[in-house]
Coordinates of C-alpha atoms in Angstrom, one line a residue:
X1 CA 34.5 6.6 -24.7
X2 CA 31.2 7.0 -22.9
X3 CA 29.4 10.7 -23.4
X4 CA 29.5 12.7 -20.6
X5 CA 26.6 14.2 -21.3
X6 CA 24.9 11.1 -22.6
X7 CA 23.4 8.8 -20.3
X8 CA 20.8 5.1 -20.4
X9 CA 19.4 6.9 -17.1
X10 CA 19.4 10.6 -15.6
X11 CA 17.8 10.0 -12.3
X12 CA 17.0 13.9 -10.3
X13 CA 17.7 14.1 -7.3
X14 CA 20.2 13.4 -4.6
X15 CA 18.1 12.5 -1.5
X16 CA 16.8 9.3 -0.1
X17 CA 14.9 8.3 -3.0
X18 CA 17.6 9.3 -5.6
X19 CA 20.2 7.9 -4.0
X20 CA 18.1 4.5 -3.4
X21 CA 17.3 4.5 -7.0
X22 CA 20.8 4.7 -7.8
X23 CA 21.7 1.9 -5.7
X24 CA 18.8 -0.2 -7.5
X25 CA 20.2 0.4 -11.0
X26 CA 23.8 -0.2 -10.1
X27 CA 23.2 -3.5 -8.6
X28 CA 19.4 -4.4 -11.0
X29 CA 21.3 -3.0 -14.4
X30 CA 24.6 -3.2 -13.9
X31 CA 24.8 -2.4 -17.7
X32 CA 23.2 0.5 -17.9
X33 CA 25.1 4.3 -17.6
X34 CA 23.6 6.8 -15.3
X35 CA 24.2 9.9 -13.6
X36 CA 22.0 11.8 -10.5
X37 CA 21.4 15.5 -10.7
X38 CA 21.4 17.4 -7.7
X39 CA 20.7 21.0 -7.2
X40 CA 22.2 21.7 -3.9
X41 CA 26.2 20.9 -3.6
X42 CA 25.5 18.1 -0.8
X43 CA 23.4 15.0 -0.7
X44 CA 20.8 15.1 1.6
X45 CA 17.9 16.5 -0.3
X46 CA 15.4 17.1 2.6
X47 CA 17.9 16.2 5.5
X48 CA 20.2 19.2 3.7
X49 CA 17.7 21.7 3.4
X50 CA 15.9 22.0 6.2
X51 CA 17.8 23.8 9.5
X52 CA 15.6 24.3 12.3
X53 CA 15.8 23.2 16.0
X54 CA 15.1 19.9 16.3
X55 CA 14.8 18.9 12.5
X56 CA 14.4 15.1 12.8
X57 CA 12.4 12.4 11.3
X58 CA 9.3 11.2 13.1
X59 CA 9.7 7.5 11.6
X60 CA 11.3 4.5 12.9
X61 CA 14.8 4.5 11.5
X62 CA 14.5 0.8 11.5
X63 CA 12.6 1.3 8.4
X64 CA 12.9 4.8 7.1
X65 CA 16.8 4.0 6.5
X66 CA 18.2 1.7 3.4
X67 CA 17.3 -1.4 3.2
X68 CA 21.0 -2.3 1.7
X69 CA 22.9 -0.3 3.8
X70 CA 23.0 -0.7 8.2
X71 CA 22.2 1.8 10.6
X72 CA 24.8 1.9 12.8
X73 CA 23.1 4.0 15.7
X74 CA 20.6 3.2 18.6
X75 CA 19.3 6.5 17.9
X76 CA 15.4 5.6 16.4
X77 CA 14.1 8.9 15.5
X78 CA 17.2 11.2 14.4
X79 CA 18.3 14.6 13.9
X80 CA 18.6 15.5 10.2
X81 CA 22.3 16.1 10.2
X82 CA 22.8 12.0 11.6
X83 CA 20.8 11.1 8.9
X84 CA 22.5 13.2 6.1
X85 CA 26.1 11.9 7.4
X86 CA 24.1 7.8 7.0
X87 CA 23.5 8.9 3.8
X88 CA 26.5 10.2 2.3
X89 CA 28.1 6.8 4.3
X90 CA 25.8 4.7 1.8
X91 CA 26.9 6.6 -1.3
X92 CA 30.3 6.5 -0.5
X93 CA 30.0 2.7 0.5
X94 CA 28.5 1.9 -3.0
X95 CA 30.4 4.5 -4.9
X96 CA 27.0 6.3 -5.7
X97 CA 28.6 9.6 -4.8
X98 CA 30.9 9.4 -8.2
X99 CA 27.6 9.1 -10.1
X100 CA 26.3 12.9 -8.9
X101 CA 26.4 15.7 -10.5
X102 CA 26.0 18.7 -7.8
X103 CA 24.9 21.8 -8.9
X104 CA 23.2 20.8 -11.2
X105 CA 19.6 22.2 -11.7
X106 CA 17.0 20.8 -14.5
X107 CA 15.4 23.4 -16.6
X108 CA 13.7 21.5 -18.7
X109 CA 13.3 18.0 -20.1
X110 CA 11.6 17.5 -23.8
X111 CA 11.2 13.9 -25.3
X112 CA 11.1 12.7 -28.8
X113 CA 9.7 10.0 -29.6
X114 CA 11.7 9.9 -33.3
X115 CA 14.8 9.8 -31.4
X116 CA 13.7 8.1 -28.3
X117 CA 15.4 10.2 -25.7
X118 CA 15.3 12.7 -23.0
X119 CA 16.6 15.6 -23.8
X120 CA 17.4 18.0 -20.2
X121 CA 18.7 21.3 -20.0
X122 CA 20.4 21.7 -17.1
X123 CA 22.0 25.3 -15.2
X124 CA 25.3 24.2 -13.0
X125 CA 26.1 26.9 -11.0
X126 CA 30.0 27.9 -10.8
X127 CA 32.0 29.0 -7.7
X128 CA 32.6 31.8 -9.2
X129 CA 28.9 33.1 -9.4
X130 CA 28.5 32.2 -12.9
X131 CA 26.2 29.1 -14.6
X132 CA 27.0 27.4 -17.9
X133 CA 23.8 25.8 -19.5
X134 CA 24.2 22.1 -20.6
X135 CA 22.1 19.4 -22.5
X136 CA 22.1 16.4 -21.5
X137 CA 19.8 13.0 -23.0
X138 CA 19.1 9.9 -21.3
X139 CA 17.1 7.1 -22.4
X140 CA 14.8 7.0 -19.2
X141 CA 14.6 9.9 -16.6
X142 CA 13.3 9.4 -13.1
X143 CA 12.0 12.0 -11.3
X144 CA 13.4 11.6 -7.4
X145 CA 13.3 15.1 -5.6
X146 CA 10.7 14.5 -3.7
X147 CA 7.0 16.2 -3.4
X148 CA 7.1 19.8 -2.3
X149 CA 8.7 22.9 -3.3
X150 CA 12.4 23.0 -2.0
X151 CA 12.4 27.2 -3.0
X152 CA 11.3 30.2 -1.0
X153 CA 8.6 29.6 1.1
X154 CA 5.0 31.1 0.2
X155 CA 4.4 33.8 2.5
X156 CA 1.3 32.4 5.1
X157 CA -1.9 33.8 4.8
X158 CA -2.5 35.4 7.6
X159 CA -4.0 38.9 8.4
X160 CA -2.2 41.8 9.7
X161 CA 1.4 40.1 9.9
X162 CA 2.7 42.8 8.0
X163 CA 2.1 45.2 10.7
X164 CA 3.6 43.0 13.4
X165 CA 6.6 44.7 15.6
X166 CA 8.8 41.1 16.5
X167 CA 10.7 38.9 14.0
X168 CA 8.8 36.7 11.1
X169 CA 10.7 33.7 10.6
X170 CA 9.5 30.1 8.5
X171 CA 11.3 27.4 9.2
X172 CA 12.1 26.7 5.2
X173 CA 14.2 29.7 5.7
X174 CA 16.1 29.2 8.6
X175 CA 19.6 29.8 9.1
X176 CA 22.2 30.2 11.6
X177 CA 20.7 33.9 12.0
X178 CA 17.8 33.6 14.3
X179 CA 17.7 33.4 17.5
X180 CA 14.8 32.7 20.1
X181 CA 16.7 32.5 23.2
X182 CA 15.2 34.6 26.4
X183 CA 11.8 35.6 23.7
X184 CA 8.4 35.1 24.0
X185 CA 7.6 32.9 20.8
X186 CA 4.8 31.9 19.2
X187 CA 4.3 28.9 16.8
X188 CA 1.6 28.7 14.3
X189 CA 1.0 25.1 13.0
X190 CA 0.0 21.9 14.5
X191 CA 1.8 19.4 12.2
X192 CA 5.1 17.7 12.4
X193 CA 7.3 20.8 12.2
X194 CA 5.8 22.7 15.1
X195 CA 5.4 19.4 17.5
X196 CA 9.4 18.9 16.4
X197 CA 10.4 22.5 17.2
X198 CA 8.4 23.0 20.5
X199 CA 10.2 20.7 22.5
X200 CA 13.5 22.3 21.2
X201 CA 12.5 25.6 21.3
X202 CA 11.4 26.0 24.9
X203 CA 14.9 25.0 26.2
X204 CA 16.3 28.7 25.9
X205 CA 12.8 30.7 24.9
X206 CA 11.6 33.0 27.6
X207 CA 8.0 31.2 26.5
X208 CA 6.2 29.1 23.8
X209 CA 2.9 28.7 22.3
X210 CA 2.1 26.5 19.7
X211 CA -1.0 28.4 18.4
X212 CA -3.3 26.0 16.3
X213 CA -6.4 26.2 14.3
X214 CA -7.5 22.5 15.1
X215 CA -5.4 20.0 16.7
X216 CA -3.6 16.8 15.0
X217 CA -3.1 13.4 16.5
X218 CA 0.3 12.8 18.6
X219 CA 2.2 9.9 19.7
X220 CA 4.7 8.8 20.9
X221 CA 7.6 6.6 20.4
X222 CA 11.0 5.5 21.7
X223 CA 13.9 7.6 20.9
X224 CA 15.8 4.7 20.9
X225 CA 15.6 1.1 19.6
X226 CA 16.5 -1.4 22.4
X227 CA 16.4 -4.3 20.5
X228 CA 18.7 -3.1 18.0
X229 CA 22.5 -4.5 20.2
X230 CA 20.4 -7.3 21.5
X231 CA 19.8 -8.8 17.6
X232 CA 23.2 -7.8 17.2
X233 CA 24.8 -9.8 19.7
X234 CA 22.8 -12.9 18.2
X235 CA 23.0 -12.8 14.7
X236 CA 25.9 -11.3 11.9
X237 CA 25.4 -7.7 11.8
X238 CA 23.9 -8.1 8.1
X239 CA 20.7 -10.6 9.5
X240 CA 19.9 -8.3 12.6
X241 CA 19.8 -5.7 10.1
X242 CA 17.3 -7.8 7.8
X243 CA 15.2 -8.9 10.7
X244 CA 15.3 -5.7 12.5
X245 CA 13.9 -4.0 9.3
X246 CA 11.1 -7.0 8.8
X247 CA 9.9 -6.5 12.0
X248 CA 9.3 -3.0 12.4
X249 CA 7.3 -2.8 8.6
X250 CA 5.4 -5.6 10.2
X251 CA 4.5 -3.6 13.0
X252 CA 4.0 -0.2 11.0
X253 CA 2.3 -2.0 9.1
X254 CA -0.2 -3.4 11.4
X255 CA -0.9 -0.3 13.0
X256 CA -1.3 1.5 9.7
X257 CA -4.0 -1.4 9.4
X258 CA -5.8 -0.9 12.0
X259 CA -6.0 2.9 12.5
X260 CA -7.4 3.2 9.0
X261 CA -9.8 0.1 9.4
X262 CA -11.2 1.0 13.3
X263 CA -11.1 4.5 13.0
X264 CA -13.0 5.5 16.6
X265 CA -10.8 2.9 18.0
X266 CA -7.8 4.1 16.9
X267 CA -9.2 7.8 18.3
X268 CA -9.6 6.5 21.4
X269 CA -6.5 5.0 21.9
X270 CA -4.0 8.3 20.2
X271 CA -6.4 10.6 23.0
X272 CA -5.6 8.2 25.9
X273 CA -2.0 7.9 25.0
X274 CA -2.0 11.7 25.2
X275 CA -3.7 12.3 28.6
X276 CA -1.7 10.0 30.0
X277 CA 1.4 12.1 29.3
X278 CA 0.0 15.5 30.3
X279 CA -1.0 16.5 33.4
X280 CA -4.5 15.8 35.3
X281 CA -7.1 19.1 33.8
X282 CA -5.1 19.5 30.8
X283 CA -7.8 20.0 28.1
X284 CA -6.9 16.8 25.9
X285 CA -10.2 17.6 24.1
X286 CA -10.0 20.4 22.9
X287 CA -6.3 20.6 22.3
X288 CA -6.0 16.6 20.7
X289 CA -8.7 15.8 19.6
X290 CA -8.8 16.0 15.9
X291 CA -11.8 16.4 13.3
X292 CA -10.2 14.1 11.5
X293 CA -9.9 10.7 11.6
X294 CA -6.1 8.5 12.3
X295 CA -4.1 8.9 9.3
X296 CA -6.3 11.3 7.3
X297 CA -3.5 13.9 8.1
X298 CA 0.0 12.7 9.4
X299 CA 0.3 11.1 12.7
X300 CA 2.9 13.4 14.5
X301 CA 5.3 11.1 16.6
X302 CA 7.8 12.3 19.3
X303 CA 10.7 10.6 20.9
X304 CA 10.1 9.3 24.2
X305 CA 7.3 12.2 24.5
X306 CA 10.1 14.6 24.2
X307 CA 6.5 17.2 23.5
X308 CA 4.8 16.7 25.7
X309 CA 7.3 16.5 28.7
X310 CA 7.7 20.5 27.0
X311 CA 3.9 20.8 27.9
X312 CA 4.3 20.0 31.3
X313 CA 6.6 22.9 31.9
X314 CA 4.9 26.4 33.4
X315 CA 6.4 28.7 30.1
X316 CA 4.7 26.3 27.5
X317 CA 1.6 26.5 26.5
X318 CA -0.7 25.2 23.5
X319 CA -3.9 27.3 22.0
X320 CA -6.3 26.2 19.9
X321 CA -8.2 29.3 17.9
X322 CA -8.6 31.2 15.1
X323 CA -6.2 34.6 14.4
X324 CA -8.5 37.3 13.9
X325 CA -5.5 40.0 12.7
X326 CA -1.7 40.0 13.7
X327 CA -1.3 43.5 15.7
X328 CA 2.2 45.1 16.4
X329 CA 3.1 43.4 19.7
X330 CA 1.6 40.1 18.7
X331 CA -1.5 37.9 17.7
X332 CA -5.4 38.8 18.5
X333 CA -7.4 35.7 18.2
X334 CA -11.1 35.3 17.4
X335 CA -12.1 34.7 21.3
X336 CA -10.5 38.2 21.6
X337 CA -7.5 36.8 24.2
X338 CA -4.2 38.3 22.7
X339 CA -0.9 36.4 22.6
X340 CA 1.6 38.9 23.3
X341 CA 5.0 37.7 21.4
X342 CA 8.8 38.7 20.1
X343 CA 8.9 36.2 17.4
X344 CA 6.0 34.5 14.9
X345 CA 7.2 30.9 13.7
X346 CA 5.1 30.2 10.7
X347 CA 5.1 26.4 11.1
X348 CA 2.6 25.9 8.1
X349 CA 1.9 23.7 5.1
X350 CA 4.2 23.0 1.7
X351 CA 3.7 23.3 -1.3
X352 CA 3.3 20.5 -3.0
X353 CA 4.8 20.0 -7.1
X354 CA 6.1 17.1 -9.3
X355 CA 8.2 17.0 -11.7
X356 CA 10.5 19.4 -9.9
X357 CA 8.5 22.2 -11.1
X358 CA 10.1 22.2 -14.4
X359 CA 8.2 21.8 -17.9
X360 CA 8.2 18.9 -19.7
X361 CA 7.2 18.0 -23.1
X362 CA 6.5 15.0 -24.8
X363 CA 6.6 15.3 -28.5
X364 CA 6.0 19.2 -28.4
X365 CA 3.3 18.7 -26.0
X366 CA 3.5 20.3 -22.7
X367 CA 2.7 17.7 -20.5
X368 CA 3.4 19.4 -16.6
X369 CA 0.7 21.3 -16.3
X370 CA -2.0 18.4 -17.4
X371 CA -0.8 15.9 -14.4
X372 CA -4.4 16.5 -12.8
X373 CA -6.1 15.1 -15.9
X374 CA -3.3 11.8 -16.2
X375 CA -3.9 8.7 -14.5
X376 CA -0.7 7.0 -12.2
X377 CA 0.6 3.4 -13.9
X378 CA 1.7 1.3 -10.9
X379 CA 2.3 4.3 -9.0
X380 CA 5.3 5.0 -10.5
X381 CA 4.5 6.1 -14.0
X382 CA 2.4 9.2 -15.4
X383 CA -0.3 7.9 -18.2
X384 CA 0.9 9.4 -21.7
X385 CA 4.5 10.4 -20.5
X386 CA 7.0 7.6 -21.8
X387 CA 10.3 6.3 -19.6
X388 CA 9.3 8.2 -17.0
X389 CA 9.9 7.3 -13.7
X390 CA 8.4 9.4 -10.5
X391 CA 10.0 8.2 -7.0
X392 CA 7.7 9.1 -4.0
X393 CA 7.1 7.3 -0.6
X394 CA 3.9 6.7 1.9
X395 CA 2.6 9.7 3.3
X396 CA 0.4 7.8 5.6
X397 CA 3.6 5.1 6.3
X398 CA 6.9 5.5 6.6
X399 CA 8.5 7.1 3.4
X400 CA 11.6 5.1 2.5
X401 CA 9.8 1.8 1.7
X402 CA 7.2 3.3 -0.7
X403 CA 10.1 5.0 -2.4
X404 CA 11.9 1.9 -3.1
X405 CA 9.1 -0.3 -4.3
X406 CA 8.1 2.5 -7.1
X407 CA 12.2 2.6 -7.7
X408 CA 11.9 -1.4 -8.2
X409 CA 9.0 -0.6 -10.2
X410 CA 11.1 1.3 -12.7
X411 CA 13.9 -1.7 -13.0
X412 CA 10.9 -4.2 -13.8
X413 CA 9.7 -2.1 -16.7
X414 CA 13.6 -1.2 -17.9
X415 CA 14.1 -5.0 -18.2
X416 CA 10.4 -5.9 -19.5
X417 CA 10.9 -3.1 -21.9
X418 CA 14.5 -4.8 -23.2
X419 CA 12.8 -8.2 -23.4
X420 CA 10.2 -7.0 -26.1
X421 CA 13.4 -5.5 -28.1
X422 CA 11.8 -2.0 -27.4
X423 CA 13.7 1.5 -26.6
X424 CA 10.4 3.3 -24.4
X425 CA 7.7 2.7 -22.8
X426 CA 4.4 4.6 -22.5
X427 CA 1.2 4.0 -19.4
X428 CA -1.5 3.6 -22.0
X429 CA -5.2 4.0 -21.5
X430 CA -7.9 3.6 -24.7
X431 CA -10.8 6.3 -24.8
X432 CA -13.0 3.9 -23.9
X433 CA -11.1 2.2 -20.9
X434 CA -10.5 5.7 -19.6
X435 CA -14.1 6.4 -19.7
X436 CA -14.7 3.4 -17.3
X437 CA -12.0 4.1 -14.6
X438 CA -13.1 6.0 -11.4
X439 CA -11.2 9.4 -10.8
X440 CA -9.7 9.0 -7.3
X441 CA -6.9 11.8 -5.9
X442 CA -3.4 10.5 -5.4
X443 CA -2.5 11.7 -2.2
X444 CA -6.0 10.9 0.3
X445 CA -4.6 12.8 2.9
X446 CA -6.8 15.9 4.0
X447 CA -4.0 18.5 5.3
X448 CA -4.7 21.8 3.5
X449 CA -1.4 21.8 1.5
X450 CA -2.3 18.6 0.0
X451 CA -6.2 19.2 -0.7
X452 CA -4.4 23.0 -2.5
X453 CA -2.3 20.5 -4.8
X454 CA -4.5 17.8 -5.7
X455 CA -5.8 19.5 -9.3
X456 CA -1.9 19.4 -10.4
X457 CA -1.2 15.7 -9.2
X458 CA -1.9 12.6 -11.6
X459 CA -5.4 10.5 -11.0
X460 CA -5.9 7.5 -9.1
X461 CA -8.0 4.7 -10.4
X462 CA -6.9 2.3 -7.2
X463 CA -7.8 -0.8 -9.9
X464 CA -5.4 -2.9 -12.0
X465 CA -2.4 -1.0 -12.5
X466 CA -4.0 2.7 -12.4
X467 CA -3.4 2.3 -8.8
X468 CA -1.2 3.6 -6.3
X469 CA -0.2 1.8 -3.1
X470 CA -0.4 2.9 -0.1
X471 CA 1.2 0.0 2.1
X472 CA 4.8 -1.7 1.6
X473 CA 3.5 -5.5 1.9
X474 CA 0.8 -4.6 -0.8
X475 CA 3.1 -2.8 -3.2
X476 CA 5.8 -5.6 -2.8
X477 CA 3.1 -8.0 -3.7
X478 CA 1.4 -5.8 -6.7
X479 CA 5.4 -5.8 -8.0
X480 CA 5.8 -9.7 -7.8
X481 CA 2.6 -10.4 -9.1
X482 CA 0.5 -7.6 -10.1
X483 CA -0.7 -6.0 -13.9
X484 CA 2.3 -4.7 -16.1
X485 CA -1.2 -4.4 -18.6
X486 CA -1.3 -0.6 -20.0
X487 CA 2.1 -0.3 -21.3
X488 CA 2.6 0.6 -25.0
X489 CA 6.2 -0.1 -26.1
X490 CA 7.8 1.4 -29.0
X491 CA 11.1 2.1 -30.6
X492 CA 13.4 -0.9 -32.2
X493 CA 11.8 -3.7 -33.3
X494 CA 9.4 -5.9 -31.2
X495 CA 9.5 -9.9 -31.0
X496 CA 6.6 -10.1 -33.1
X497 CA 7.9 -8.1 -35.7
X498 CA 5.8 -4.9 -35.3
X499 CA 7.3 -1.2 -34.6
X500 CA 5.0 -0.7 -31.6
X501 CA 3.7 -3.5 -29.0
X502 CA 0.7 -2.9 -26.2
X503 CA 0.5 -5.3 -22.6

């Protein structure tokens, strides 16, 4: 009878990227026992957690959903709760729901390389209040809960707020509890959050500012794909679904392309998009007109300029300045004009960690809190840290394909590990060959939170297989064709006869 606390794979997580990984292993290694953990008591991950007005994805759903399972909406840029409700759809469909484990939080994971296992402590929290501590092993563990800090949000830097009269609220917190309707509200951010909860907001607030230190680049897109019943009506459900999906990574990708390769084109263009949506004498340079260039930070989309029809109206309004001290009835800014507010929405950046934030040791060594010194193996591996598997998508691209390829990734070495009759397998680097590689950050994107986070996320070489993609038709290629040089395999005995094989 097979362990239930013994597993071939514990994958953590029960989002997007778990629940994609799980489909890979089910159908890529059929033969092979797994379970996912999940925290929470629903899947969803991201599209569980967060609750504020609006909360949608600012991808093409086209591409940002499964690539197994159909969309069966025109809807292109969903609320969260659509997408949660797809995503328990697919895991019911595949019978990937059976496979999780809710309420279940990792504590800690340990391996030994004498008994070439994972060993994870785990807290699963009762109904009755209470938590029992379990142990679980696994052969491999893959790491799938995303990048940023799903607990209490860190309280904003921001002077004075303590002193301030009106309501605080972040929108990692929100609940059913707040309300904005009939209150002068003002939103501090300029990212994706604030530009989804402007529009949403200023349907029942008395007034809204989005108050931001510099601006970000906007765009926007249809809320609905068009061409999504016309494939439809041509092909079987499961080719317009294929073809669908091909074209819009084509297209994403193209644009990607080009923003990052003709950056003061690609300005020019996201600044002319915007004026022509707002009205004559708005101040699109100085409100959108980023330091920055195109994808250097997020592109914020909207459906069908859902934002900036918000900006047209007389009770919204968007500031860019510095705070110079939060007073009692509302903000003073550094050009002295005071925004006079009920409620502060602290719209600003995450906090980034891998790993879940939980310690992990390899052979007594903690390894955790030396991912800044540890180069990324095929952007789905961590340098010195054996069957380990991180899941992450583009930053800069939509975030469902770059989860899938890394999740591919992990299949490739399961099986090339199998072939050479080993048990583990370990990203590799001699002194020397270390020495040699260029030290690049993983993430190149410039937002604050990210630039915070860089000295605890692994190094990028961007050569061989000390890379990390940033584009779907790349990393699909790099999978086919690219390096699996830098493993060290170990455990069982080898084809050549040896305990302990390098590629």
């Amino acid at each position: 009878m097979e362990s239930e606390t013994a597993f071939d794979v514990l994958v953590v997580g029960a989002g997007l990227s778990g629940i994609n990984t799980a489909y890979r292993l089910q159908t890529q290694l059929p033969g092979r026992s797994f379970a996912v953990f999940e925290s929470r008591d629903a899947i969803g991950g991201t599209w569980d957690f967060w609750r504020y007005p609006g909360f949608r994805t600012d991808s093409s759903i086209a591409v940002f959903r499964f690539a197994w399972h159909p969309w069966p909406h025109r809807t292109n840029m969903p609320e969260g709760h659509v997408i949660k409700e797809y995503m328990e759809d697919a895991a019911a469909a595949q019978g990937i729901d059976k496979k999780i484990l809710f309420r279940h939080r990792v504590t800690a994971q340990t391996w030994s390389s004498d008994e070439q296992q994972w060993t994870v402590n785990v807290e699963v929290a009762r109904d009755d209040g209470s938590v029992e501590q379990k142990v679980f092993t696994a052969s491999w563990l893959i790491g799938a809960s995303g990048y940023y800090r799903y607990g209490p949000p860190v309280p904003p830097d921001i002077r004075g707020l303590g002193s301030f009269g009106g309501e605080v609220v972040h929108p990692q917190s929100w609940d059913g509890s707040v309300s904005y309707a009939g209150k002068r509200v003002v939103i501090v951010g300029s990212g994706a959050t604030a530009v989804t909860l402007l529009p949403s907001i200023a349907k029942t607030a008395a007034s809204v500012t989005m108050l931001q230190r510099s601006p970000s680049y906007v765009a926007s897109a249809p809320a609905f794909d068009d061409g999504i019943p016309i494939v439809r009506s041509l092909l079987p459900a499961r080719w317009a679904g294929a073809l669908n999906w091909w074209w819009h990574i084509l297209l994403e990708t193209i644009l990607v392309g080009i923003l990052l390769r003709f950056p003061n084109y690609g300005r020019r263009e996201l600044i002319d998009g915007v004026r022509k949506r707002l009205p004559a004498g708005f101040d699109v340079e100085k409100h959108f007109n980023p330091r920055y260039a195109p994808f250097t930070q997020r592109l914020c989309f909207c459906p069908s300029s859902d934002f900036f029809k918000a900006l047209r109206k007389p009770h919204v309004d968007v500031v860019t300045d510095t705070i110079e001290t939060v007073i009692e009835t509302g903000i003073r800014l550094a050009s002295g004009q005071v925004l006079e507010t009920d409620m502060i929405i602290t719209a600003t950046g995450l906090t980034l960690e891998l790993l879940s934030g939980v310690a992990a040791f390899v052979d007594g060594v903690r390894v955790d809190s030396t991912l800044g010194q540890r180069y990324v193996w095929n952007g789905a591996m961590i340098e010195g840290v054996p069957n380990y598997g991180f899941i992450h998508g583009y930053t800069a691209a939509t975030w469902t394909p770059g989860a899938d390829v890394r999740a591919l990734q992990m299949v490739k070495v399961m099986k090339r590990a199998q072939r050479n009759g080993a048990r583990s397998a370990t990203p590799y680097l001699a002194p020397q060959e270390r020495e040699r590689l260029p030290k690049k950050p993983l993430l190149t994107l410039s937002s604050t939170y990210v630039v915070a986070a860089l000295d605890k996320l692994p190094i990028n070489a961007d050569v061989g297989p000390w890379r990390i993609g940033s584009t779907w038709l790349s990393d699909r290629w790099h999978l086919m064709f690219g390096s699996m040089a830098g493993l060290r395999y170990a455990g069982g005995k080898q084809r050549d006869g040896s305990k302990q094989r390098d590629e």
